[in-house]
Amino acid sequence: MQRTRIKQLLATTPTNQTIVVKGWVRTFRNNQFIALNDGSTNNNIQIVVDFANTPEALLKRITTGACISVTGTLIASQGKGQSVEVVATALDILGDSDAEKFPLQPKKHSLEFLREIAHLRFRTNTFGAIFRVRNALAFAVHQFFQQKNFVYMHTPIITSNDAEGAGEMFHVTNFDIKNPPLDEHGAIDYKQDFFGKPTNLTVSGQLEGELAAMAFGDIYTFGPTFRAENSNTTRHLAEFWMIEPEMAFADLNDNMDLAEDMLKYVIKYALDTCTEDIEFLSNRLLEEEKQKPQNERSELTLLEKLNFCLTNNFERITYTQAIDILKESPHNKKKKFQYLVNEWGVDLQSEHERYLVEKHFKKPVILTDYPKNIKAFYMRQNDDGTTVRAMDILFPGIGEIVGGSQREERYDLLTKRMTEMNIPLHELDWYLDTRRFGTCPHAGFGLGFERLVLFVSGMTNIRDVIPFPRTPKNCEF
RNA sequence: UCCUUCUUAGCUCAGCUGGUUAGAGCACAUGACUGUUAAUCAUGGGGUCCCUGGUUCGAGCCCAGGAGAGGGAGCCA
C-alpha cells in the first residue's frame, strides 16, 4: 500500500479508512502518542499506539528522530489538539535513532546551534518552513519568467573572464598547487593548466546573458554564483544563487517594472502556496522580537510586511533626490549618521539606505541614476555626463536586494568608458561584438535569491536560508 | 579585513571580591502513571570550565597569545 503524505492526511475526512504513513518521530508522549512528521507540512500527525499490546522492546525504539512506517486507521481525534489521528495496527521501525545521541531535542534550539548541525536542521519546524518557502520562491521565479516567454539560459560556472570587477574570484585549477609548472620567467605557466589559461568560478552571468538577449530578446539565468570576498555579515555568502534577467529593447523603466512585478509575483506565490509556513515564520519572528526592546521591534508582522509589499508601489527616486532627502533629514542635521551626507557623489552607506527605506519612505525603494564613478563600466551613460542608468532596489531589513541597469549599447561610449576604467578591451572582445553587430538598447538586473528568501521568511541571517552555507572559513557538509 | 561581545553538562544559561567537592532548567536513563499536546511525578548518570602559556599559596574568574562563534562596518546580490 502506498503511503499518504501527512499534509494530505490532515485534510482528509476520517472514515476509518486504512492508510500507510511514513516519517520521523518528533515526540513520543505517554508511551502512547507519536507526533509524526514527514516534511510535507510542519503539522504532525498523531499516531495512537496500543501500548498494552505492543512489545516493550518496540516501544523503546520509538524515539525522537527515529524513522517509522505505520499502517493504521484514520479516525476523528478523540483528543483536543488535532482533528484526525491514526490508530496504529502495524508499526515498523525503519531507522533507529539513539535518543541519547540524537542532537535535536523536543525543545527550542538556538539558530547558531542548528547551524552547526545543518544536516539535521531540516527536521525542525523553522527550517522545514524556510526551505519549503525557498522551494516555492524558486519555482515561482521560473513560472514568472516562463509565463512572459523569457528563455532560461545556463551561463557558465567556470569562466576565464575576470574583467567584470563584481568581486574577488575563486581560482579554478587542477595544478598541484605545491608544485605548479613554471614558464621561462618563473611565473606559473597556465598554458599547461586544464583550460590552458587561468580560470575562475563565475561572479555573475550577466555578460553572457547579454549575448543571449541579443538573440532571444528576453532571457534569464538562475544559478549559483561565487564570490571570494572576505565578507562576514548576515547578508553575504561565498556561494549564492542569483537570478539575472536581460531584456533587449528595454530601458531602465522597463527594467524597474520587471523587477517590481517579479518580486510581487513570487512573494504572492509564496503567500498563496506556503500560507501555514509563512504564518509559522511570522509568529516565530514575533516571539524572537519579544526579546528586543520595544523601539527595535518591527512595526509590522512578517505577514503584514509581505502584504504591504504587494499592495504598494515601490518608491522610485534618483540618487540625486536621495542625497537631497538625506541632506535635509533631521537625522543628518542632528548628526545621528555615522557618515554625514554633505555632498553629491559619495556612495550611500547602509545606514543611509536603511534610513530611506525604514524611516523615510517605509517601503521598498528603487534608487536610480547613480554617479558613474561608483558604478560598473557597462551601465548606460546619461546625457548629463556624470550619472548612469543604474538602479538598486532596497528592501527593509535586507538593504540591496536587486542591482541592475540599462546597458551601454553604444560601442564608442562603452569602449571609452572601459579605457577610462582600465578594463582591457581585448579580454572582452566577444562582449563588444554585441555592440558591433546589431546592438540595441537593453537592460537587466541581478537578484540575490537568498536575500529574497531572507525577506520572505523573516529570518535575519542569510546562513539560515541556504541549506549549507559557504562563508569565509566555513565549508562544512 | 576592522570594531565589538561571547565561549562552563547533549542544549540554554548561572557561577559573588581569586578560596575547599562547579550549579540550575530542559534533554537523556530508570521506575510510576496512562487520552497525551514541550504530559506529569520520583530517582539517577552526565564536566578537557575553548586551547596554550603566565601571575598566584590557590585560577572557571586575573594577564598574554591563539582558535571558534554572534552582532555591527566595509565590499556587494
mmCIF file of N, CA and C in Angstrom, chain A residues 37-155:
data_model
loop_
_atom_site.group_PDB
_atom_site.id
_atom_site.type_symbol
_atom_site.label_atom_id
_atom_site.label_comp_id
_atom_site.label_asym_id
_atom_site.label_seq_id
_atom_site.Cartn_x
_atom_site.Cartn_y
_atom_site.Cartn_z
ATOM 1 N N ASN A 37 6.215 13.389 11.666
ATOM 2 C CA ASN A 37 6.377 14.420 10.636
ATOM 3 C C ASN A 37 7.052 13.823 9.412
ATOM 4 N N ASP A 38 6.581 14.221 8.217
ATOM 5 C CA ASP A 38 7.222 13.692 7.002
ATOM 6 C C ASP A 38 7.698 14.795 6.062
ATOM 7 N N GLY A 39 7.723 16.023 6.570
ATOM 8 C CA GLY A 39 8.266 17.112 5.767
ATOM 9 C C GLY A 39 7.288 17.745 4.801
ATOM 10 N N SER A 40 6.089 17.182 4.674
ATOM 11 C CA SER A 40 5.118 17.779 3.751
ATOM 12 C C SER A 40 4.493 19.029 4.356
ATOM 13 N N THR A 41 4.537 19.119 5.656
ATOM 14 C CA THR A 41 3.996 20.268 6.388
ATOM 15 C C THR A 41 4.637 20.287 7.768
ATOM 16 N N ASN A 42 4.561 21.436 8.439
ATOM 17 C CA ASN A 42 5.072 21.492 9.812
ATOM 18 C C ASN A 42 4.150 20.787 10.795
ATOM 19 N N ASN A 43 2.901 20.556 10.370
ATOM 20 C CA ASN A 43 1.972 19.905 11.279
ATOM 21 C C ASN A 43 2.276 18.411 11.333
ATOM 22 N N ASN A 44 2.202 17.866 12.529
ATOM 23 C CA ASN A 44 2.453 16.441 12.704
ATOM 24 C C ASN A 44 1.126 15.699 12.690
ATOM 25 N N ILE A 45 1.197 14.409 12.343
ATOM 26 C CA ILE A 45 0.009 13.578 12.514
ATOM 27 C C ILE A 45 0.209 12.805 13.817
ATOM 28 N N GLN A 46 -0.859 12.665 14.580
ATOM 29 C CA GLN A 46 -0.746 11.915 15.827
ATOM 30 C C GLN A 46 -1.038 10.444 15.565
ATOM 31 N N ILE A 47 -0.086 9.597 15.929
ATOM 32 C CA ILE A 47 -0.269 8.153 15.828
ATOM 33 C C ILE A 47 -0.586 7.639 17.233
ATOM 34 N N VAL A 48 -1.664 6.899 17.354
ATOM 35 C CA VAL A 48 -2.017 6.346 18.664
ATOM 36 C C VAL A 48 -1.593 4.881 18.706
ATOM 37 N N VAL A 49 -0.742 4.556 19.693
ATOM 38 C CA VAL A 49 -0.217 3.201 19.820
ATOM 39 C C VAL A 49 -0.916 2.503 20.982
ATOM 40 N N ASP A 50 -1.352 1.285 20.758
ATOM 41 C CA ASP A 50 -1.943 0.491 21.839
ATOM 42 C C ASP A 50 -0.800 -0.103 22.651
ATOM 43 N N PHE A 51 -0.352 0.661 23.650
ATOM 44 C CA PHE A 51 0.896 0.282 24.321
ATOM 45 C C PHE A 51 0.760 -1.018 25.117
ATOM 46 N N ALA A 52 -0.466 -1.326 25.544
ATOM 47 C CA ALA A 52 -0.644 -2.544 26.336
ATOM 48 C C ALA A 52 -0.395 -3.799 25.493
ATOM 49 N N ASN A 53 -0.655 -3.671 24.173
ATOM 50 C CA ASN A 53 -0.487 -4.835 23.302
ATOM 51 C C ASN A 53 0.685 -4.684 22.337
ATOM 52 N N THR A 54 1.604 -3.809 22.683
ATOM 53 C CA THR A 54 2.790 -3.626 21.859
ATOM 54 C C THR A 54 4.005 -4.051 22.673
ATOM 55 N N PRO A 55 4.890 -4.862 22.074
ATOM 56 C CA PRO A 55 6.060 -5.318 22.831
ATOM 57 C C PRO A 55 6.864 -4.128 23.365
ATOM 58 N N GLU A 56 7.320 -4.242 24.596
ATOM 59 C CA GLU A 56 8.045 -3.138 25.217
ATOM 60 C C GLU A 56 9.315 -2.798 24.444
ATOM 61 N N ALA A 57 9.938 -3.825 23.862
ATOM 62 C CA ALA A 57 11.169 -3.598 23.106
ATOM 63 C C ALA A 57 10.909 -2.678 21.916
ATOM 64 N N LEU A 58 9.728 -2.804 21.312
ATOM 65 C CA LEU A 58 9.384 -1.952 20.169
ATOM 66 C C LEU A 58 9.087 -0.527 20.643
ATOM 67 N N LEU A 59 8.341 -0.407 21.748
ATOM 68 C CA LEU A 59 8.021 0.918 22.298
ATOM 69 C C LEU A 59 9.295 1.708 22.595
ATOM 70 N N LYS A 60 10.298 0.999 23.107
ATOM 71 C CA LYS A 60 11.556 1.651 23.480
ATOM 72 C C LYS A 60 12.287 2.222 22.271
ATOM 73 N N ARG A 61 11.973 1.659 21.097
ATOM 74 C CA ARG A 61 12.673 2.126 19.891
ATOM 75 C C ARG A 61 11.962 3.305 19.214
ATOM 76 N N ILE A 62 10.797 3.679 19.751
ATOM 77 C CA ILE A 62 10.102 4.852 19.209
ATOM 78 C C ILE A 62 10.673 6.086 19.908
ATOM 79 N N THR A 63 11.750 6.604 19.359
ATOM 80 C CA THR A 63 12.451 7.719 19.995
ATOM 81 C C THR A 63 12.453 8.921 19.057
ATOM 82 N N THR A 64 12.712 10.076 19.619
ATOM 83 C CA THR A 64 12.807 11.293 18.798
ATOM 84 C C THR A 64 13.860 11.090 17.711
ATOM 85 N N GLY A 65 13.449 11.312 16.455
ATOM 86 C CA GLY A 65 14.387 11.181 15.345
ATOM 87 C C GLY A 65 14.274 9.865 14.600
ATOM 88 N N ALA A 66 13.653 8.856 15.223
ATOM 89 C CA ALA A 66 13.537 7.552 14.568
ATOM 90 C C ALA A 66 12.606 7.653 13.366
ATOM 91 N N CYS A 67 12.894 6.804 12.354
ATOM 92 C CA CYS A 67 12.057 6.788 11.164
ATOM 93 C C CYS A 67 11.149 5.569 11.239
ATOM 94 N N ILE A 68 9.851 5.793 11.087
ATOM 95 C CA ILE A 68 8.925 4.674 11.232
ATOM 96 C C ILE A 68 7.924 4.632 10.084
ATOM 97 N N SER A 69 7.367 3.453 9.903
ATOM 98 C CA SER A 69 6.280 3.261 8.957
ATOM 99 C C SER A 69 5.095 2.748 9.752
ATOM 100 N N VAL A 70 3.939 3.361 9.545
ATOM 101 C CA VAL A 70 2.752 2.995 10.319
ATOM 102 C C VAL A 70 1.618 2.648 9.372
ATOM 103 N N THR A 71 0.987 1.505 9.615
ATOM 104 C CA THR A 71 -0.271 1.196 8.960
ATOM 105 C C THR A 71 -1.346 1.327 10.017
ATOM 106 N N GLY A 72 -2.455 1.973 9.684
ATOM 107 C CA GLY A 72 -3.484 2.165 10.702
ATOM 108 C C GLY A 72 -4.754 2.716 10.102
ATOM 109 N N THR A 73 -5.701 3.022 10.979
ATOM 110 C CA THR A 73 -6.968 3.583 10.516
ATOM 111 C C THR A 73 -7.030 5.055 10.888
ATOM 112 N N LEU A 74 -7.532 5.829 9.933
ATOM 113 C CA LEU A 74 -7.660 7.266 10.140
ATOM 114 C C LEU A 74 -9.006 7.536 10.800
ATOM 115 N N ILE A 75 -8.941 8.141 11.994
ATOM 116 C CA ILE A 75 -10.193 8.419 12.708
ATOM 117 C C ILE A 75 -10.217 9.873 13.170
ATOM 118 N N ALA A 76 -11.416 10.342 13.500
ATOM 119 C CA ALA A 76 -11.527 11.661 14.119
ATOM 120 C C ALA A 76 -10.841 11.585 15.477
ATOM 121 N N SER A 77 -10.028 12.582 15.798
ATOM 122 C CA SER A 77 -9.242 12.502 17.023
ATOM 123 C C SER A 77 -10.129 12.585 18.260
ATOM 124 N N GLN A 78 -9.778 11.751 19.229
ATOM 125 C CA GLN A 78 -10.501 11.812 20.499
ATOM 126 C C GLN A 78 -9.909 12.875 21.412
ATOM 127 N N GLY A 79 -8.705 13.315 21.073
ATOM 128 C CA GLY A 79 -8.069 14.359 21.884
ATOM 129 C C GLY A 79 -8.381 15.724 21.317
ATOM 130 N N LYS A 80 -7.793 16.771 21.918
ATOM 131 C CA LYS A 80 -8.195 18.121 21.556
ATOM 132 C C LYS A 80 -7.278 18.799 20.534
ATOM 133 N N GLY A 81 -6.014 18.451 20.515
ATOM 134 C CA GLY A 81 -5.048 19.230 19.746
ATOM 135 C C GLY A 81 -5.085 19.038 18.240
ATOM 136 N N GLN A 82 -5.842 18.095 17.731
ATOM 137 C CA GLN A 82 -5.827 17.797 16.302
ATOM 138 C C GLN A 82 -7.176 17.233 15.879
ATOM 139 N N SER A 83 -7.469 17.338 14.585
ATOM 140 C CA SER A 83 -8.794 16.892 14.142
ATOM 141 C C SER A 83 -8.802 15.404 13.802
ATOM 142 N N VAL A 84 -7.697 14.922 13.207
ATOM 143 C CA VAL A 84 -7.660 13.491 12.884
ATOM 144 C C VAL A 84 -6.431 12.853 13.526
ATOM 145 N N GLU A 85 -6.480 11.535 13.672
ATOM 146 C CA GLU A 85 -5.323 10.797 14.167
ATOM 147 C C GLU A 85 -5.357 9.394 13.583
ATOM 148 N N VAL A 86 -4.228 8.701 13.704
ATOM 149 C CA VAL A 86 -4.127 7.362 13.133
ATOM 150 C C VAL A 86 -3.975 6.352 14.264
ATOM 151 N N VAL A 87 -4.887 5.405 14.318
ATOM 152 C CA VAL A 87 -4.742 4.315 15.279
ATOM 153 C C VAL A 87 -3.893 3.235 14.607
ATOM 154 N N ALA A 88 -2.725 2.980 15.175
ATOM 155 C CA ALA A 88 -1.774 2.082 14.522
ATOM 156 C C ALA A 88 -2.218 0.636 14.644
ATOM 157 N N THR A 89 -2.182 -0.064 13.502
ATOM 158 C CA THR A 89 -2.409 -1.504 13.549
ATOM 159 C C THR A 89 -1.096 -2.244 13.335
ATOM 160 N N ALA A 90 -0.159 -1.603 12.650
ATOM 161 C CA ALA A 90 1.192 -2.166 12.495
ATOM 162 C C ALA A 90 2.177 -1.022 12.509
ATOM 163 N N LEU A 91 3.320 -1.240 13.154
ATOM 164 C CA LEU A 91 4.323 -0.186 13.261
ATOM 165 C C LEU A 91 5.706 -0.797 13.048
ATOM 166 N N ASP A 92 6.424 -0.302 12.046
ATOM 167 C CA ASP A 92 7.785 -0.773 11.785
ATOM 168 C C ASP A 92 8.778 0.349 12.032
ATOM 169 N N ILE A 93 9.876 -0.019 12.677
ATOM 170 C CA ILE A 93 10.976 0.940 12.800
ATOM 171 C C ILE A 93 11.827 0.801 11.538
ATOM 172 N N LEU A 94 11.880 1.841 10.723
ATOM 173 C CA LEU A 94 12.721 1.788 9.527
ATOM 174 C C LEU A 94 14.152 2.184 9.872
ATOM 175 N N GLY A 95 14.291 3.106 10.804
ATOM 176 C CA GLY A 95 15.622 3.533 11.205
ATOM 177 C C GLY A 95 15.607 3.989 12.655
ATOM 178 N N ASP A 96 16.437 3.331 13.475
ATOM 179 C CA ASP A 96 16.503 3.710 14.885
ATOM 180 C C ASP A 96 17.215 5.040 15.045
ATOM 181 N N SER A 97 16.964 5.684 16.170
ATOM 182 C CA SER A 97 17.659 6.929 16.489
ATOM 183 C C SER A 97 17.946 6.922 17.986
ATOM 184 N N ASP A 98 19.222 6.791 18.320
ATOM 185 C CA ASP A 98 19.629 6.726 19.725
ATOM 186 C C ASP A 98 19.310 8.050 20.415
ATOM 187 N N ALA A 99 18.341 8.010 21.304
ATOM 188 C CA ALA A 99 17.848 9.238 21.925
ATOM 189 C C ALA A 99 18.944 9.960 22.704
ATOM 190 N N GLU A 100 19.909 9.184 23.203
ATOM 191 C CA GLU A 100 20.969 9.813 23.985
ATOM 192 C C GLU A 100 21.913 10.617 23.093
ATOM 193 N N LYS A 101 22.002 10.204 21.819
ATOM 194 C CA LYS A 101 22.954 10.862 20.924
ATOM 195 C C LYS A 101 22.316 11.808 19.925
ATOM 196 N N PHE A 102 21.041 11.624 19.606
ATOM 197 C CA PHE A 102 20.392 12.480 18.614
ATOM 198 C C PHE A 102 20.340 13.919 19.126
ATOM 199 N N PRO A 103 20.947 14.858 18.371
ATOM 200 C CA PRO A 103 21.107 16.205 18.936
ATOM 201 C C PRO A 103 19.829 17.046 19.002
ATOM 202 N N LEU A 104 18.828 16.713 18.179
ATOM 203 C CA LEU A 104 17.598 17.514 18.228
ATOM 204 C C LEU A 104 16.717 17.016 19.354
ATOM 205 N N GLN A 105 16.387 17.907 20.264
ATOM 206 C CA GLN A 105 15.559 17.528 21.397
ATOM 207 C C GLN A 105 14.210 18.208 21.259
ATOM 208 N N PRO A 106 13.177 17.612 21.878
ATOM 209 C CA PRO A 106 11.877 18.271 21.824
ATOM 210 C C PRO A 106 11.883 19.538 22.670
ATOM 211 N N LYS A 107 12.637 20.528 22.231
ATOM 212 C CA LYS A 107 12.714 21.812 22.927
ATOM 213 C C LYS A 107 13.286 22.823 21.947
ATOM 214 N N LYS A 108 13.301 24.078 22.344
ATOM 215 C CA LYS A 108 13.839 25.126 21.477
ATOM 216 C C LYS A 108 15.360 25.034 21.392
ATOM 217 N N HIS A 109 15.859 25.206 20.171
ATOM 218 C CA HIS A 109 17.313 25.277 19.990
ATOM 219 C C HIS A 109 17.671 26.633 19.396
ATOM 220 N N SER A 110 18.894 27.077 19.667
ATOM 221 C CA SER A 110 19.327 28.347 19.081
ATOM 222 C C SER A 110 19.652 28.133 17.606
ATOM 223 N N LEU A 111 19.485 29.181 16.806
ATOM 224 C CA LEU A 111 19.808 29.095 15.383
ATOM 225 C C LEU A 111 21.294 28.810 15.190
ATOM 226 N N GLU A 112 22.122 29.322 16.102
ATOM 227 C CA GLU A 112 23.569 29.099 15.996
ATOM 228 C C GLU A 112 23.894 27.613 16.179
ATOM 229 N N PHE A 113 23.245 26.990 17.145
ATOM 230 C CA PHE A 113 23.475 25.560 17.357
ATOM 231 C C PHE A 113 23.001 24.764 16.151
ATOM 232 N N LEU A 114 21.825 25.097 15.638
ATOM 233 C CA LEU A 114 21.283 24.363 14.497
ATOM 234 C C LEU A 114 22.151 24.535 13.254
ATOM 235 N N ARG A 115 22.803 25.690 13.151
ATOM 236 C CA ARG A 115 23.701 25.926 12.020
ATOM 237 C C ARG A 115 24.871 24.938 12.051
ATOM 238 N N GLU A 116 25.282 24.548 13.251
ATOM 239 C CA GLU A 116 26.372 23.576 13.381
ATOM 240 C C GLU A 116 25.927 22.171 13.001
ATOM 241 N N ILE A 117 24.629 21.920 13.046
ATOM 242 C CA ILE A 117 24.115 20.610 12.639
ATOM 243 C C ILE A 117 23.148 20.806 11.474
ATOM 244 N N ALA A 118 23.664 21.515 10.463
ATOM 245 C CA ALA A 118 22.811 21.884 9.321
ATOM 246 C C ALA A 118 22.252 20.658 8.613
ATOM 247 N N HIS A 119 22.934 19.506 8.769
ATOM 248 C CA HIS A 119 22.449 18.298 8.101
ATOM 249 C C HIS A 119 21.193 17.764 8.770
ATOM 250 N N LEU A 120 20.921 18.183 10.005
ATOM 251 C CA LEU A 120 19.740 17.696 10.712
ATOM 252 C C LEU A 120 18.684 18.783 10.917
ATOM 253 N N ARG A 121 19.072 20.043 10.650
ATOM 254 C CA ARG A 121 18.136 21.121 10.989
ATOM 255 C C ARG A 121 16.912 21.134 10.073
ATOM 256 N N PHE A 122 16.989 20.444 8.923
ATOM 257 C CA PHE A 122 15.804 20.323 8.069
ATOM 258 C C PHE A 122 14.627 19.733 8.854
ATOM 259 N N ARG A 123 14.950 18.971 9.889
ATOM 260 C CA ARG A 123 13.898 18.262 10.636
ATOM 261 C C ARG A 123 13.249 19.124 11.715
ATOM 262 N N THR A 124 13.567 20.406 11.723
ATOM 263 C CA THR A 124 12.921 21.283 12.698
ATOM 264 C C THR A 124 11.810 22.071 12.017
ATOM 265 N N ASN A 125 10.895 22.596 12.806
ATOM 266 C CA ASN A 125 9.779 23.363 12.247
ATOM 267 C C ASN A 125 10.274 24.586 11.488
ATOM 268 N N THR A 126 11.193 25.321 12.105
ATOM 269 C CA THR A 126 11.659 26.562 11.484
ATOM 270 C C THR A 126 12.285 26.285 10.121
ATOM 271 N N PHE A 127 13.197 25.319 10.053
ATOM 272 C CA PHE A 127 13.890 25.078 8.794
ATOM 273 C C PHE A 127 13.004 24.325 7.794
ATOM 274 N N GLY A 128 12.062 23.548 8.294
ATOM 275 C CA GLY A 128 11.072 22.948 7.409
ATOM 276 C C GLY A 128 10.328 24.048 6.667
ATOM 277 N N ALA A 129 9.873 25.033 7.423
ATOM 278 C CA ALA A 129 9.128 26.148 6.826
ATOM 279 C C ALA A 129 10.013 26.948 5.867
ATOM 280 N N ILE A 130 11.221 27.266 6.294
ATOM 281 C CA ILE A 130 12.119 28.083 5.459
ATOM 282 C C ILE A 130 12.365 27.412 4.113
ATOM 283 N N PHE A 131 12.653 26.121 4.127
ATOM 284 C CA PHE A 131 13.060 25.504 2.868
ATOM 285 C C PHE A 131 11.872 25.143 1.979
ATOM 286 N N ARG A 132 10.698 25.025 2.559
ATOM 287 C CA ARG A 132 9.516 24.915 1.691
ATOM 288 C C ARG A 132 9.222 26.267 1.030
ATOM 289 N N VAL A 133 9.427 27.343 1.797
ATOM 290 C CA VAL A 133 9.241 28.679 1.219
ATOM 291 C C VAL A 133 10.288 28.930 0.133
ATOM 292 N N ARG A 134 11.524 28.528 0.402
ATOM 293 C CA ARG A 134 12.590 28.697 -0.592
ATOM 294 C C ARG A 134 12.228 27.963 -1.885
ATOM 295 N N ASN A 135 11.727 26.750 -1.740
ATOM 296 C CA ASN A 135 11.319 25.965 -2.898
ATOM 297 C C ASN A 135 10.222 26.677 -3.687
ATOM 298 N N ALA A 136 9.226 27.201 -2.970
ATOM 299 C CA ALA A 136 8.115 27.888 -3.638
ATOM 300 C C ALA A 136 8.623 29.114 -4.389
ATOM 301 N N LEU A 137 9.531 29.851 -3.776
ATOM 302 C CA LEU A 137 10.057 31.058 -4.412
ATOM 303 C C LEU A 137 10.836 30.706 -5.681
ATOM 304 N N ALA A 138 11.630 29.638 -5.613
ATOM 305 C CA ALA A 138 12.424 29.230 -6.780
ATOM 306 C C ALA A 138 11.500 28.832 -7.926
ATOM 307 N N PHE A 139 10.461 28.067 -7.587
ATOM 308 C CA PHE A 139 9.519 27.650 -8.620
ATOM 309 C C PHE A 139 8.809 28.863 -9.222
ATOM 310 N N ALA A 140 8.423 29.794 -8.352
ATOM 311 C CA ALA A 140 7.689 30.979 -8.814
ATOM 312 C C ALA A 140 8.546 31.846 -9.727
ATOM 313 N N VAL A 141 9.844 31.886 -9.468
ATOM 314 C CA VAL A 141 10.748 32.654 -10.331
ATOM 315 C C VAL A 141 10.677 32.102 -11.751
ATOM 316 N N HIS A 142 10.783 30.790 -11.864
ATOM 317 C CA HIS A 142 10.713 30.173 -13.186
ATOM 318 C C HIS A 142 9.341 30.418 -13.819
ATOM 319 N N GLN A 143 8.289 30.228 -13.027
ATOM 320 C CA GLN A 143 6.947 30.393 -13.569
ATOM 321 C C GLN A 143 6.722 31.821 -14.077
ATOM 322 N N PHE A 144 7.199 32.777 -13.303
ATOM 323 C CA PHE A 144 7.047 34.181 -13.712
ATOM 324 C C PHE A 144 7.685 34.435 -15.068
ATOM 325 N N PHE A 145 8.945 34.015 -15.208
ATOM 326 C CA PHE A 145 9.648 34.304 -16.461
ATOM 327 C C PHE A 145 9.114 33.463 -17.617
ATOM 328 N N GLN A 146 8.766 32.215 -17.328
ATOM 329 C CA GLN A 146 8.252 31.365 -18.394
ATOM 330 C C GLN A 146 6.938 31.913 -18.935
ATOM 331 N N GLN A 147 6.074 32.411 -18.023
ATOM 332 C CA GLN A 147 4.809 32.987 -18.480
ATOM 333 C C GLN A 147 5.036 34.182 -19.384
ATOM 334 N N LYS A 148 6.157 34.868 -19.178
ATOM 335 C CA LYS A 148 6.482 36.034 -20.002
ATOM 336 C C LYS A 148 7.348 35.658 -21.203
ATOM 337 N N ASN A 149 7.505 34.355 -21.416
ATOM 338 C CA ASN A 149 8.271 33.860 -22.563
ATOM 339 C C ASN A 149 9.748 34.236 -22.540
ATOM 340 N N PHE A 150 10.297 34.384 -21.347
ATOM 341 C CA PHE A 150 11.742 34.537 -21.222
ATOM 342 C C PHE A 150 12.379 33.158 -21.402
ATOM 343 N N VAL A 151 13.563 33.124 -22.008
ATOM 344 C CA VAL A 151 14.279 31.854 -22.205
ATOM 345 C C VAL A 151 15.257 31.659 -21.058
ATOM 346 N N TYR A 152 15.145 30.500 -20.391
ATOM 347 C CA TYR A 152 16.052 30.182 -19.280
ATOM 348 C C TYR A 152 17.413 29.807 -19.858
ATOM 349 N N MET A 153 18.428 30.570 -19.548
ATOM 350 C CA MET A 153 19.741 30.408 -20.150
ATOM 351 C C MET A 153 20.750 29.961 -19.093
ATOM 352 N N HIS A 154 21.494 28.903 -19.394
ATOM 353 C CA HIS A 154 22.530 28.445 -18.456
ATOM 354 C C HIS A 154 23.860 29.074 -18.825
ATOM 355 N N THR A 155 24.241 30.058 -18.061
ATOM 356 C CA THR A 155 25.535 30.710 -18.295
ATOM 357 C C THR A 155 26.613 29.914 -17.559
#
